[in-house]
């Protein structure tokens, strides 16, 4: 049946109202039914309007907008292939009709009203979102980059919202391909071509914050008491943790096997003294009190409660982190990970580091007040990650970073704990979790780092394709309960997840049409029907 044919009768729809009023359905079932109803209604409305346009040419929405709405509805109903086919078919048919007509001489012609030059870009963006969701990243990236190029060369040919989506999505596709350098180049280009876009400016600002602070306003000076005379760690100072030979781990693919010898995590001696950690903590507390009303927020959405703050949001800590990176952490990475999978080093020929910051934030686990005990099992969007302990064990119990691939064949993993000022460096693709604290407050610095122009995704893919990994791409489930407390390391529970703020922005962009329709539906329900408690 065609995607634009009449909606089939659905017996579930007939029982929708009765289930809601009787309370027989669970909240999850109610949400599912509401979602199905919303998308069926959207598909039906879009179909009727598209059929109407065969006869009436002064309707509010263009054929392109209606087609994109219908495609979004099909996606919401789990019919992605139909949605992709619909977008491709309509784009081809309408572009053919437009190019073969003399629309310039007759602006009121049906072809002119049905299709405009901006519609092609709109179709491409809608299609690229579906392809990205379907994990067809090369095809999605090609479409988004073509829209970016068109927006730069002929701005009037692309709607501003489509241009913003193109740059934003192209950057995130590059991130998902583990090409961080390419992503930031795309976002920089987008911020320059679309200066009014807050979304692109925010993405570009992060790179500017850590790589080349703008001269105006002047970057704040490094305050006394931050980053003192702690010696730079050498390889002999680092305690390595190796993945057992019988344990597969995609993160092994990032580095030269001979020089790395399966050592993927390291614990360092203190890179910050106790007084330096106390000074950082004091600045964080002052910022939270003065700028956030004493309330900790989060840059992450998780299945468990988390509290954290981005370092870039705290101006006095920006020079501190830059100094810490240059003087301590980048040299540590060069020692711990001497040769990358492509044979290069993390150092440039002139001796400067190729390592860059993708994300940096201070995390607080508070067992007594916030009940933010731990972080679920996950992998980082980074080549190398760091956690640096900012307070000692006299202030909390438990904690540490649990790694699934460490600790032998029993599948229980291993917790690597750090004392105040010590750092744990590890390959970002390693599955890990914030091990639960049971008492007090734990404060850590978390860093996601990448290496300039090192596209490590291709090496991970080759590792997976070669069959070394088996089912290790699946969500980890090998963690076992702690013998004393019975507390699992976190994240191995069904439904455990970690999503960062920017990924939430990406999800919002991918589902914009569906969300707008949902918001309209909710507003209509609130104004025309009595509220029902579920």
Short mmCIF file of C-alpha atoms in Angstrom, two decimals:
data_model
loop_
_atom_site.label_atom_id
_atom_site.label_comp_id
_atom_site.label_asym_id
_atom_site.label_seq_id
_atom_site.Cartn_x
_atom_site.Cartn_y
_atom_site.Cartn_z
CA UNK A 1 0.00 0.00 0.00
CA UNK A 2 1.29 3.46 -0.88
CA UNK A 3 2.54 5.66 1.95
CA UNK A 4 -0.04 8.24 0.89
CA UNK A 5 -3.03 5.90 0.74
CA UNK A 6 -5.78 5.87 3.33
CA UNK A 7 -4.93 4.86 6.90
CA UNK A 8 -5.92 1.26 7.64
CA UNK A 9 -8.40 0.62 10.43
CA UNK A 10 -6.54 -0.06 13.67
CA UNK A 11 -8.37 -1.84 16.50
CA UNK A 12 -5.93 -0.31 19.01
CA UNK A 13 -7.28 3.14 18.16
CA UNK A 14 -10.81 2.04 18.99
CA UNK A 15 -9.81 1.13 22.54
CA UNK A 16 -7.64 4.19 23.15
CA UNK A 17 -10.20 6.30 25.03
CA UNK A 18 -11.61 3.41 27.05
CA UNK A 19 -8.18 2.30 28.24
CA UNK A 20 -7.30 5.85 29.27
CA UNK A 21 -10.52 6.36 31.23
CA UNK A 22 -10.52 2.90 32.86
CA UNK A 23 -6.91 3.08 34.00
CA UNK A 24 -6.30 -0.47 32.75
CA UNK A 25 -3.21 0.48 30.76
CA UNK A 26 0.21 1.01 32.32
CA UNK A 27 1.87 4.44 31.93
CA UNK A 28 4.26 2.93 29.36
CA UNK A 29 1.31 1.57 27.35
CA UNK A 30 -0.46 4.92 27.54
CA UNK A 31 2.64 6.71 26.25
CA UNK A 32 2.95 4.19 23.43
CA UNK A 33 -0.70 4.56 22.44
CA UNK A 34 -0.49 8.34 22.54
CA UNK A 35 2.60 8.26 20.33
CA UNK A 36 0.92 5.96 17.82
CA UNK A 37 -2.22 8.09 17.84
CA UNK A 38 -0.19 11.26 17.34
CA UNK A 39 1.69 9.88 14.36
CA UNK A 40 -1.42 8.35 12.79
CA UNK A 41 -3.21 11.67 13.06
CA UNK A 42 -0.22 13.51 11.59
CA UNK A 43 -0.01 11.04 8.70
CA UNK A 44 -3.73 11.32 8.00
CA UNK A 45 -3.71 15.13 8.07
CA UNK A 46 -0.64 15.31 5.83
CA UNK A 47 -2.18 12.90 3.32
CA UNK A 48 -5.43 14.82 3.11
CA UNK A 49 -3.59 18.11 2.64
CA UNK A 50 -1.35 16.65 -0.04
CA UNK A 51 -4.37 15.32 -1.93
CA UNK A 52 -6.05 18.71 -1.56
CA UNK A 53 -3.08 20.39 -3.22
CA UNK A 54 -3.92 18.65 -6.46
CA UNK A 55 -6.91 21.00 -6.69
CA UNK A 56 -6.20 23.98 -4.41
CA UNK A 57 -2.92 25.91 -4.68
CA UNK A 58 -3.30 28.55 -1.98
CA UNK A 59 -2.96 26.26 1.07
CA UNK A 60 -0.74 27.41 3.94
CA UNK A 61 1.88 24.64 3.89
CA UNK A 62 3.94 23.71 0.84
CA UNK A 63 3.90 20.23 -0.62
CA UNK A 64 7.46 19.79 0.66
CA UNK A 65 6.50 20.65 4.25
CA UNK A 66 3.52 18.31 4.12
CA UNK A 67 5.61 15.50 2.67
CA UNK A 68 8.22 15.95 5.40
CA UNK A 69 5.44 15.82 8.00
CA UNK A 70 4.10 12.61 6.48
CA UNK A 71 7.61 11.14 6.51
CA UNK A 72 8.04 12.08 10.18
CA UNK A 73 4.74 10.35 10.96
CA UNK A 74 5.82 7.21 9.12
CA UNK A 75 9.09 7.24 11.07
CA UNK A 76 7.14 7.54 14.32
CA UNK A 77 5.06 4.52 13.30
CA UNK A 78 8.19 2.45 12.71
CA UNK A 79 7.89 2.62 8.92
CA UNK A 80 11.24 4.23 8.13
CA UNK A 81 11.75 2.57 4.75
CA UNK A 82 8.43 3.99 3.55
CA UNK A 83 9.43 7.42 4.87
CA UNK A 84 12.75 7.33 3.00
CA UNK A 85 11.02 6.16 -0.20
CA UNK A 86 8.39 8.90 0.11
CA UNK A 87 10.98 11.68 0.48
CA UNK A 88 13.12 10.44 -2.38
CA UNK A 89 10.15 9.91 -4.68
CA UNK A 90 8.54 13.29 -3.98
CA UNK A 91 11.84 15.16 -4.28
CA UNK A 92 12.53 13.59 -7.69
CA UNK A 93 8.99 14.03 -9.04
CA UNK A 94 8.58 17.64 -7.93
CA UNK A 95 12.04 18.71 -9.05
CA UNK A 96 11.39 17.15 -12.46
CA UNK A 97 8.06 18.97 -12.73
CA UNK A 98 9.63 22.25 -11.63
CA UNK A 99 12.60 22.07 -14.00
CA UNK A 100 10.44 21.12 -17.00
CA UNK A 101 7.93 23.94 -16.44
CA UNK A 102 8.21 27.61 -17.33
CA UNK A 103 7.65 28.61 -13.72
CA UNK A 104 9.71 31.80 -13.94
CA UNK A 105 7.31 33.30 -16.46
CA UNK A 106 4.22 32.11 -14.63
CA UNK A 107 4.68 32.31 -10.81
CA UNK A 108 1.11 31.08 -10.26
CA UNK A 109 1.63 27.82 -12.14
CA UNK A 110 1.00 24.58 -10.19
CA UNK A 111 4.64 23.52 -10.58
CA UNK A 112 5.88 26.80 -9.13
CA UNK A 113 3.52 26.54 -6.20
CA UNK A 114 4.36 22.89 -5.59
CA UNK A 115 8.17 23.22 -5.57
CA UNK A 116 10.76 25.92 -5.04
CA UNK A 117 14.56 25.86 -5.08
CA UNK A 118 14.64 25.71 -1.26
CA UNK A 119 12.51 22.56 -1.26
CA UNK A 120 15.36 20.40 -2.57
CA UNK A 121 17.48 21.28 0.47
CA UNK A 122 14.52 20.68 2.79
CA UNK A 123 13.97 17.23 1.32
CA UNK A 124 17.68 16.45 1.64
CA UNK A 125 17.79 17.47 5.31
CA UNK A 126 14.68 15.44 6.17
CA UNK A 127 16.15 12.46 4.33
CA UNK A 128 19.58 12.84 5.98
CA UNK A 129 17.97 12.70 9.43
CA UNK A 130 16.27 9.40 8.61
CA UNK A 131 19.46 7.97 7.12
CA UNK A 132 21.43 9.02 10.20
CA UNK A 133 18.91 7.26 12.44
CA UNK A 134 19.20 4.19 10.22
CA UNK A 135 23.00 4.27 10.71
CA UNK A 136 23.59 5.09 7.02
CA UNK A 137 26.10 7.73 8.03
CA UNK A 138 28.07 8.10 4.74
CA UNK A 139 24.89 8.81 2.77
CA UNK A 140 23.60 11.16 5.48
CA UNK A 141 26.92 13.03 5.62
CA UNK A 142 27.00 13.45 1.83
CA UNK A 143 23.51 15.00 1.85
CA UNK A 144 24.22 17.37 4.74
CA UNK A 145 27.52 18.55 3.27
CA UNK A 146 25.85 19.24 -0.09
CA UNK A 147 23.31 21.45 1.70
CA UNK A 148 26.16 23.18 3.59
CA UNK A 149 27.93 23.89 0.30
CA UNK A 150 24.72 25.17 -1.30
CA UNK A 151 24.05 27.41 1.70
CA UNK A 152 27.53 28.92 1.45
CA UNK A 153 27.41 29.48 -2.31
CA UNK A 154 23.74 30.44 -2.66
CA UNK A 155 22.19 31.38 0.71
CA UNK A 156 18.76 32.12 -0.79
CA UNK A 157 18.51 28.52 -2.00
CA UNK A 158 18.45 27.11 1.54
CA UNK A 159 16.13 28.02 4.38
CA UNK A 160 18.10 29.23 7.46
CA UNK A 161 16.69 26.42 9.62
CA UNK A 162 17.74 23.82 7.04
CA UNK A 163 21.23 25.32 6.77
CA UNK A 164 21.62 25.24 10.56
CA UNK A 165 20.45 21.62 10.70
CA UNK A 166 22.84 20.69 7.88
CA UNK A 167 25.94 22.07 9.61
CA UNK A 168 24.91 20.76 13.02
CA UNK A 169 24.08 17.25 11.82
CA UNK A 170 27.16 17.03 9.58
CA UNK A 171 29.32 17.80 12.60
CA UNK A 172 27.64 15.15 14.72
CA UNK A 173 27.91 12.54 11.98
CA UNK A 174 31.65 13.25 11.98
CA UNK A 175 31.72 12.86 15.78
CA UNK A 176 29.92 9.52 15.47
CA UNK A 177 32.53 8.54 12.88
CA UNK A 178 35.17 9.44 15.50
CA UNK A 179 36.41 12.33 13.35
CA UNK A 180 36.35 15.13 15.92
CA UNK A 181 38.67 17.38 13.90
CA UNK A 182 36.33 17.24 10.91
CA UNK A 183 33.34 17.98 13.14
CA UNK A 184 34.85 21.13 14.59
CA UNK A 185 35.89 22.36 11.13
CA UNK A 186 32.29 21.95 9.98
CA UNK A 187 30.90 23.75 13.03
CA UNK A 188 33.40 26.58 12.62
CA UNK A 189 32.37 27.01 9.00
CA UNK A 190 28.71 26.95 10.02
CA UNK A 191 29.22 29.54 12.76
CA UNK A 192 30.96 31.83 10.27
CA UNK A 193 28.31 31.42 7.55
CA UNK A 194 25.35 31.57 9.95
CA UNK A 195 26.41 34.08 12.65
CA UNK A 196 22.86 34.27 14.02
CA UNK A 197 22.79 30.55 14.92
CA UNK A 198 23.18 30.08 18.68
CA UNK A 199 23.48 26.32 18.20
CA UNK A 200 26.49 26.55 15.87
CA UNK A 201 28.08 29.37 17.83
CA UNK A 202 27.94 27.25 20.98
CA UNK A 203 29.57 24.29 19.24
CA UNK A 204 32.35 26.48 17.82
CA UNK A 205 32.84 28.32 21.12
CA UNK A 206 33.98 25.16 22.87
CA UNK A 207 36.86 24.68 20.43
CA UNK A 208 37.81 28.35 20.72
CA UNK A 209 37.70 28.11 24.51
CA UNK A 210 40.42 25.48 24.72
CA UNK A 211 42.50 26.03 21.59
CA UNK A 212 42.58 29.73 20.84
CA UNK A 213 40.86 31.98 23.39
CA UNK A 214 39.54 35.12 21.70
CA UNK A 215 41.56 38.31 22.44
CA UNK A 216 38.45 40.22 23.47
CA UNK A 217 37.58 40.06 26.27
CA UNK A 218 41.07 39.12 27.49
CA UNK A 219 41.41 35.60 28.88
CA UNK A 220 41.52 35.63 32.69
CA UNK A 221 44.92 35.14 34.28
CA UNK A 222 45.85 31.94 36.08
CA UNK A 223 44.98 32.56 39.71
CA UNK A 224 47.47 31.76 42.49
CA UNK A 225 47.10 28.34 44.08
CA UNK A 226 46.13 26.53 40.88
CA UNK A 227 48.60 24.12 39.25
CA UNK A 228 51.78 24.35 41.28
CA UNK A 229 55.04 22.44 41.19
CA UNK A 230 53.76 18.87 40.87
CA UNK A 231 56.31 16.93 38.73
CA UNK A 232 55.32 15.78 35.25
CA UNK A 233 54.63 12.00 35.34
CA UNK A 234 56.86 9.70 33.28
CA UNK A 235 56.02 6.21 32.06
CA UNK A 236 57.72 4.62 35.05
CA UNK A 237 55.47 6.66 37.35
CA UNK A 238 52.27 5.29 35.81
CA UNK A 239 50.49 2.18 37.02
CA UNK A 240 49.16 0.33 33.94
CA UNK A 241 46.03 -1.82 33.76
CA UNK A 242 45.96 -4.34 30.89
CA UNK A 243 43.10 -6.01 29.07
CA UNK A 244 43.58 -9.81 29.46
CA UNK A 245 44.59 -11.62 26.23
CA UNK A 246 41.32 -13.55 26.11
CA UNK A 247 39.17 -10.43 26.52
CA UNK A 248 38.06 -8.55 23.37
CA UNK A 249 37.94 -4.75 23.56
CA UNK A 250 37.41 -2.37 20.60
CA UNK A 251 39.55 0.29 22.29
CA UNK A 252 42.61 -1.87 21.58
CA UNK A 253 42.27 -0.83 17.92
CA UNK A 254 43.22 2.80 18.66
CA UNK A 255 46.88 2.10 19.39
CA UNK A 256 49.90 0.26 18.01
CA UNK A 257 49.62 -3.27 19.51
CA UNK A 258 53.37 -3.76 20.00
CA UNK A 259 54.02 -0.57 21.96
CA UNK A 260 50.72 -0.56 23.84
CA UNK A 261 50.80 -4.22 24.89
CA UNK A 262 47.04 -4.16 25.77
CA UNK A 263 47.59 -1.50 28.45
CA UNK A 264 44.56 0.76 28.05
CA UNK A 265 44.12 2.35 31.50
CA UNK A 266 46.68 4.05 33.73
CA UNK A 267 46.70 5.52 37.21
CA UNK A 268 49.11 8.41 37.72
CA UNK A 269 50.71 9.89 40.82
CA UNK A 270 49.19 13.24 41.83
CA UNK A 271 49.00 15.79 39.01
CA UNK A 272 47.50 18.27 41.50
CA UNK A 273 48.39 18.73 45.17
CA UNK A 274 45.77 18.64 47.91
CA UNK A 275 45.89 22.43 48.23
CA UNK A 276 45.45 22.85 44.46
CA UNK A 277 42.45 20.50 44.48
CA UNK A 278 40.99 22.43 47.42
CA UNK A 279 41.40 25.69 45.49
CA UNK A 280 39.61 24.25 42.44
CA UNK A 281 36.78 22.94 44.62
CA UNK A 282 36.43 26.34 46.27
CA UNK A 283 36.11 28.08 42.89
CA UNK A 284 33.49 25.55 41.81
CA UNK A 285 31.51 26.08 45.02
CA UNK A 286 31.72 29.85 44.59
CA UNK A 287 30.46 29.62 41.00
CA UNK A 288 27.55 27.35 41.94
CA UNK A 289 26.59 29.69 44.79
CA UNK A 290 26.84 32.96 42.84
CA UNK A 291 25.76 31.92 39.35
CA UNK A 292 23.47 28.93 39.92
CA UNK A 293 21.76 29.91 43.14
CA UNK A 294 23.55 27.12 44.98
CA UNK A 295 21.91 24.46 42.82
CA UNK A 296 23.97 21.91 40.90
CA UNK A 297 22.67 21.05 37.44
CA UNK A 298 23.89 18.54 34.88
CA UNK A 299 25.35 18.41 31.38
CA UNK A 300 24.13 14.81 31.13
CA UNK A 301 20.84 13.00 30.96
CA UNK A 302 21.07 9.62 32.63
CA UNK A 303 19.00 6.76 33.99
CA UNK A 304 20.37 7.80 37.39
CA UNK A 305 20.65 11.20 39.02
CA UNK A 306 23.85 13.09 38.12
CA UNK A 307 25.18 16.54 38.99
CA UNK A 308 27.98 18.33 37.18
CA UNK A 309 29.09 21.63 35.66
CA UNK A 310 31.05 22.37 32.46
CA UNK A 311 34.50 23.85 33.12
CA UNK A 312 34.04 26.26 30.20
CA UNK A 313 31.16 27.86 32.14
CA UNK A 314 33.50 28.84 35.01
CA UNK A 315 35.79 31.59 33.61
CA UNK A 316 38.43 31.44 36.39
CA UNK A 317 38.97 27.72 35.76
CA UNK A 318 39.63 27.99 32.02
CA UNK A 319 43.29 29.07 32.36
CA UNK A 320 43.73 26.48 35.11
CA UNK A 321 42.62 23.65 32.86
CA UNK A 322 44.67 24.90 29.91
CA UNK A 323 47.76 25.00 32.13
CA UNK A 324 47.00 21.57 33.60
CA UNK A 325 46.61 20.10 30.13
CA UNK A 326 49.82 21.59 28.72
CA UNK A 327 52.02 20.99 31.74
CA UNK A 328 50.73 17.64 33.07
CA UNK A 329 48.07 15.76 31.16
CA UNK A 330 49.21 16.04 27.53
CA UNK A 331 52.75 14.85 28.47
CA UNK A 332 51.14 12.01 30.45
CA UNK A 333 49.20 10.91 27.35
CA UNK A 334 52.38 10.96 25.25
CA UNK A 335 54.00 8.63 27.81
CA UNK A 336 51.03 6.29 28.25
CA UNK A 337 49.99 6.02 24.59
CA UNK A 338 53.22 6.43 22.57
CA UNK A 339 52.03 5.25 19.14
CA UNK A 340 48.57 5.49 17.57
CA UNK A 341 47.07 2.89 15.25
CA UNK A 342 48.10 4.89 12.16
CA UNK A 343 51.72 4.89 13.29
CA UNK A 344 51.73 8.53 14.36
CA UNK A 345 52.25 10.04 17.80
CA UNK A 346 50.11 12.35 19.91
CA UNK A 347 52.96 14.85 19.46
CA UNK A 348 53.48 17.04 16.40
CA UNK A 349 56.93 17.21 14.73
CA UNK A 350 57.65 20.41 16.66
CA UNK A 351 56.95 18.62 19.95
CA UNK A 352 53.57 20.23 20.66
CA UNK A 353 50.62 18.04 21.53
CA UNK A 354 47.99 17.08 18.97
CA UNK A 355 45.52 16.32 21.76
CA UNK A 356 42.44 18.54 22.01
CA UNK A 357 39.51 18.93 24.42
CA UNK A 358 36.08 17.77 23.31
CA UNK A 359 34.44 18.11 26.72
CA UNK A 360 35.49 19.03 30.26
CA UNK A 361 33.31 19.09 33.37
CA UNK A 362 33.39 18.76 37.14
CA UNK A 363 31.25 15.88 38.44
CA UNK A 364 29.86 15.65 41.95
CA UNK A 365 28.52 12.44 43.48
CA UNK A 366 26.55 13.18 46.64
CA UNK A 367 25.19 10.19 48.55
CA UNK A 368 23.68 12.18 51.42
CA UNK A 369 21.88 15.10 49.74
CA UNK A 370 21.40 14.73 45.96
CA UNK A 371 21.36 10.92 46.06
CA UNK A 372 23.65 11.03 43.00
CA UNK A 373 25.59 7.86 43.73
CA UNK A 374 27.09 6.72 40.43
CA UNK A 375 27.05 6.83 36.62
CA UNK A 376 25.74 4.02 34.38
CA UNK A 377 27.93 1.88 32.19
CA UNK A 378 28.88 3.58 28.92
CA UNK A 379 31.68 4.48 26.50
CA UNK A 380 32.99 8.00 25.96
CA UNK A 381 33.05 10.00 22.74
CA UNK A 382 36.82 10.37 22.95
CA UNK A 383 40.15 8.83 22.07
CA UNK A 384 41.42 9.26 25.63
CA UNK A 385 39.48 10.22 28.76
CA UNK A 386 40.62 11.38 32.19
CA UNK A 387 39.18 11.43 35.66
CA UNK A 388 41.12 13.45 38.24
CA UNK A 389 40.12 13.09 41.91
CA UNK A 390 39.55 16.49 43.55
CA UNK A 391 38.96 15.29 47.13
CA UNK A 392 40.20 12.40 49.25
CA UNK A 393 38.50 9.37 50.79
CA UNK A 394 38.05 11.04 54.15
CA UNK A 395 35.08 12.84 52.53
CA UNK A 396 33.33 9.82 50.96
CA UNK A 397 33.19 6.04 50.81
CA UNK A 398 33.22 3.88 47.69
CA UNK A 399 33.64 5.38 44.23
CA UNK A 400 36.23 4.88 41.50
CA UNK A 401 35.92 3.99 37.83
CA UNK A 402 34.79 0.46 36.95
CA UNK A 403 36.05 -1.05 33.66
CA UNK A 404 34.31 -3.99 32.06
CA UNK A 405 37.35 -5.28 30.09
CA UNK A 406 39.73 -5.36 33.07
CA UNK A 407 39.93 -7.92 35.86
CA UNK A 408 40.18 -11.32 34.22
CA UNK A 409 37.84 -13.81 32.60
CA UNK A 410 35.18 -13.88 35.31
CA UNK A 411 33.41 -10.88 33.80
CA UNK A 412 33.37 -8.93 37.06
CA UNK A 413 35.53 -6.13 35.69
CA UNK A 414 37.77 -3.98 37.86
CA UNK A 415 37.45 -0.73 39.80
CA UNK A 416 40.37 1.70 39.43
CA UNK A 417 40.31 4.19 42.28
CA UNK A 418 42.32 7.40 42.65
CA UNK A 419 43.33 9.37 45.70
CA UNK A 420 43.15 13.16 45.77
CA UNK A 421 45.06 14.74 42.88
CA UNK A 422 45.66 11.44 41.09
CA UNK A 423 44.48 10.87 37.53
CA UNK A 424 43.04 7.83 35.76
CA UNK A 425 43.67 7.93 32.00
CA UNK A 426 41.93 5.43 29.74
CA UNK A 427 40.91 4.82 26.13
CA UNK A 428 37.49 6.41 25.63
CA UNK A 429 35.85 3.45 23.82
CA UNK A 430 36.39 1.21 26.88
CA UNK A 431 33.08 0.48 28.58
CA UNK A 432 33.18 1.86 32.10
CA UNK A 433 30.98 3.21 34.88
CA UNK A 434 31.20 5.52 37.87
CA UNK A 435 31.29 3.03 40.74
CA UNK A 436 28.73 3.91 43.44
CA UNK A 437 29.68 5.89 46.51
CA UNK A 438 27.89 4.87 49.69
CA UNK A 439 28.55 7.92 51.84
CA UNK A 440 29.64 11.55 51.54
CA UNK A 441 30.59 13.63 48.48
CA UNK A 442 33.05 12.73 45.72
CA UNK A 443 34.31 15.43 43.31
CA UNK A 444 36.18 14.67 40.07
CA UNK A 445 37.35 16.40 36.90
CA UNK A 446 36.28 14.52 33.74
CA UNK A 447 37.89 15.13 30.35
CA UNK A 448 37.03 13.82 26.87
CA UNK A 449 40.02 14.29 24.55
CA UNK A 450 40.71 13.58 20.89
CA UNK A 451 43.82 13.72 18.70
CA UNK A 452 43.85 16.26 15.87
CA UNK A 453 43.25 14.54 12.50
CA UNK A 454 43.26 11.03 14.00
CA UNK A 455 40.11 9.30 12.71
CA UNK A 456 40.12 6.33 15.01
CA UNK A 457 36.65 5.12 14.03
CA UNK A 458 37.99 3.35 10.95
CA UNK A 459 40.35 1.28 13.12
CA UNK A 460 37.58 0.33 15.54
CA UNK A 461 35.38 -0.70 12.61
CA UNK A 462 38.17 -2.87 11.16
CA UNK A 463 38.59 -4.52 14.57
CA UNK A 464 34.87 -5.28 14.76
CA UNK A 465 34.66 -6.46 11.13
CA UNK A 466 37.58 -8.82 11.70
CA UNK A 467 35.53 -10.68 14.32
CA UNK A 468 37.89 -10.03 17.24
CA UNK A 469 35.08 -8.57 19.30
CA UNK A 470 32.24 -11.08 19.12
CA UNK A 471 29.29 -9.44 20.88
CA UNK A 472 31.32 -6.80 22.72
CA UNK A 473 29.50 -4.05 20.84
CA UNK A 474 26.39 -4.86 22.86
CA UNK A 475 25.57 -3.18 26.13
CA UNK A 476 27.72 -4.60 28.90
CA UNK A 477 26.08 -7.18 31.09
CA UNK A 478 29.03 -8.97 32.69
CA UNK A 479 29.23 -6.87 35.83
CA UNK A 480 28.49 -8.75 39.02
CA UNK A 481 27.30 -7.60 42.41
CA UNK A 482 29.84 -6.44 44.96
CA UNK A 483 30.19 -9.24 47.50
CA UNK A 484 29.94 -6.94 50.49
CA UNK A 485 27.28 -4.40 49.53
CA UNK A 486 25.39 -6.21 46.78
CA UNK A 487 25.59 -2.99 44.74
CA UNK A 488 26.22 -3.47 41.04
CA UNK A 489 28.92 -1.31 39.47
CA UNK A 490 26.12 0.69 37.74
CA UNK A 491 24.80 0.77 34.25
CA UNK A 492 24.57 -2.99 33.84
CA UNK A 493 20.90 -2.77 34.75
CA UNK A 494 18.40 -2.90 31.92
CA UNK A 495 17.76 0.59 30.61
CA UNK A 496 20.94 2.17 31.95
CA UNK A 497 22.18 5.02 29.74
CA UNK A 498 24.13 8.26 29.66
CA UNK A 499 23.30 11.03 27.21
CA UNK A 500 25.15 14.34 27.19
CA UNK A 501 23.46 17.71 26.83
CA UNK A 502 24.65 18.21 23.27
CA UNK A 503 23.31 14.79 22.32
CA UNK A 504 19.93 15.85 23.68
CA UNK A 505 20.15 18.91 21.39
CA UNK A 506 20.92 16.54 18.50
CA UNK A 507 17.91 14.38 19.32
CA UNK A 508 15.70 17.46 19.47
CA UNK A 509 16.90 18.54 16.03
CA UNK A 510 16.39 15.09 14.52
CA UNK A 511 12.80 14.93 15.81
CA UNK A 512 11.83 18.58 15.36
CA UNK A 513 8.76 17.98 13.18
CA UNK A 514 7.43 15.29 15.48
CA UNK A 515 7.99 17.45 18.56
CA UNK A 516 6.25 20.46 17.06
CA UNK A 517 3.24 18.31 16.25
CA UNK A 518 3.31 16.80 19.74
CA UNK A 519 3.42 20.24 21.34
CA UNK A 520 0.45 21.32 19.26
CA UNK A 521 -1.48 18.20 20.21
CA UNK A 522 -0.75 18.69 23.91
CA UNK A 523 -1.90 22.31 23.72
CA UNK A 524 -5.15 21.23 22.05
CA UNK A 525 -5.76 18.55 24.70
CA UNK A 526 -5.18 21.04 27.50
CA UNK A 527 -7.62 23.56 26.05
CA UNK A 528 -10.43 21.25 24.94
CA UNK A 529 -10.48 18.33 27.35
CA UNK A 530 -10.48 17.88 31.11
CA UNK A 531 -7.19 16.79 32.65
CA UNK A 532 -6.87 13.07 33.37
CA UNK A 533 -4.56 11.81 36.07
CA UNK A 534 -2.66 8.72 34.94
#
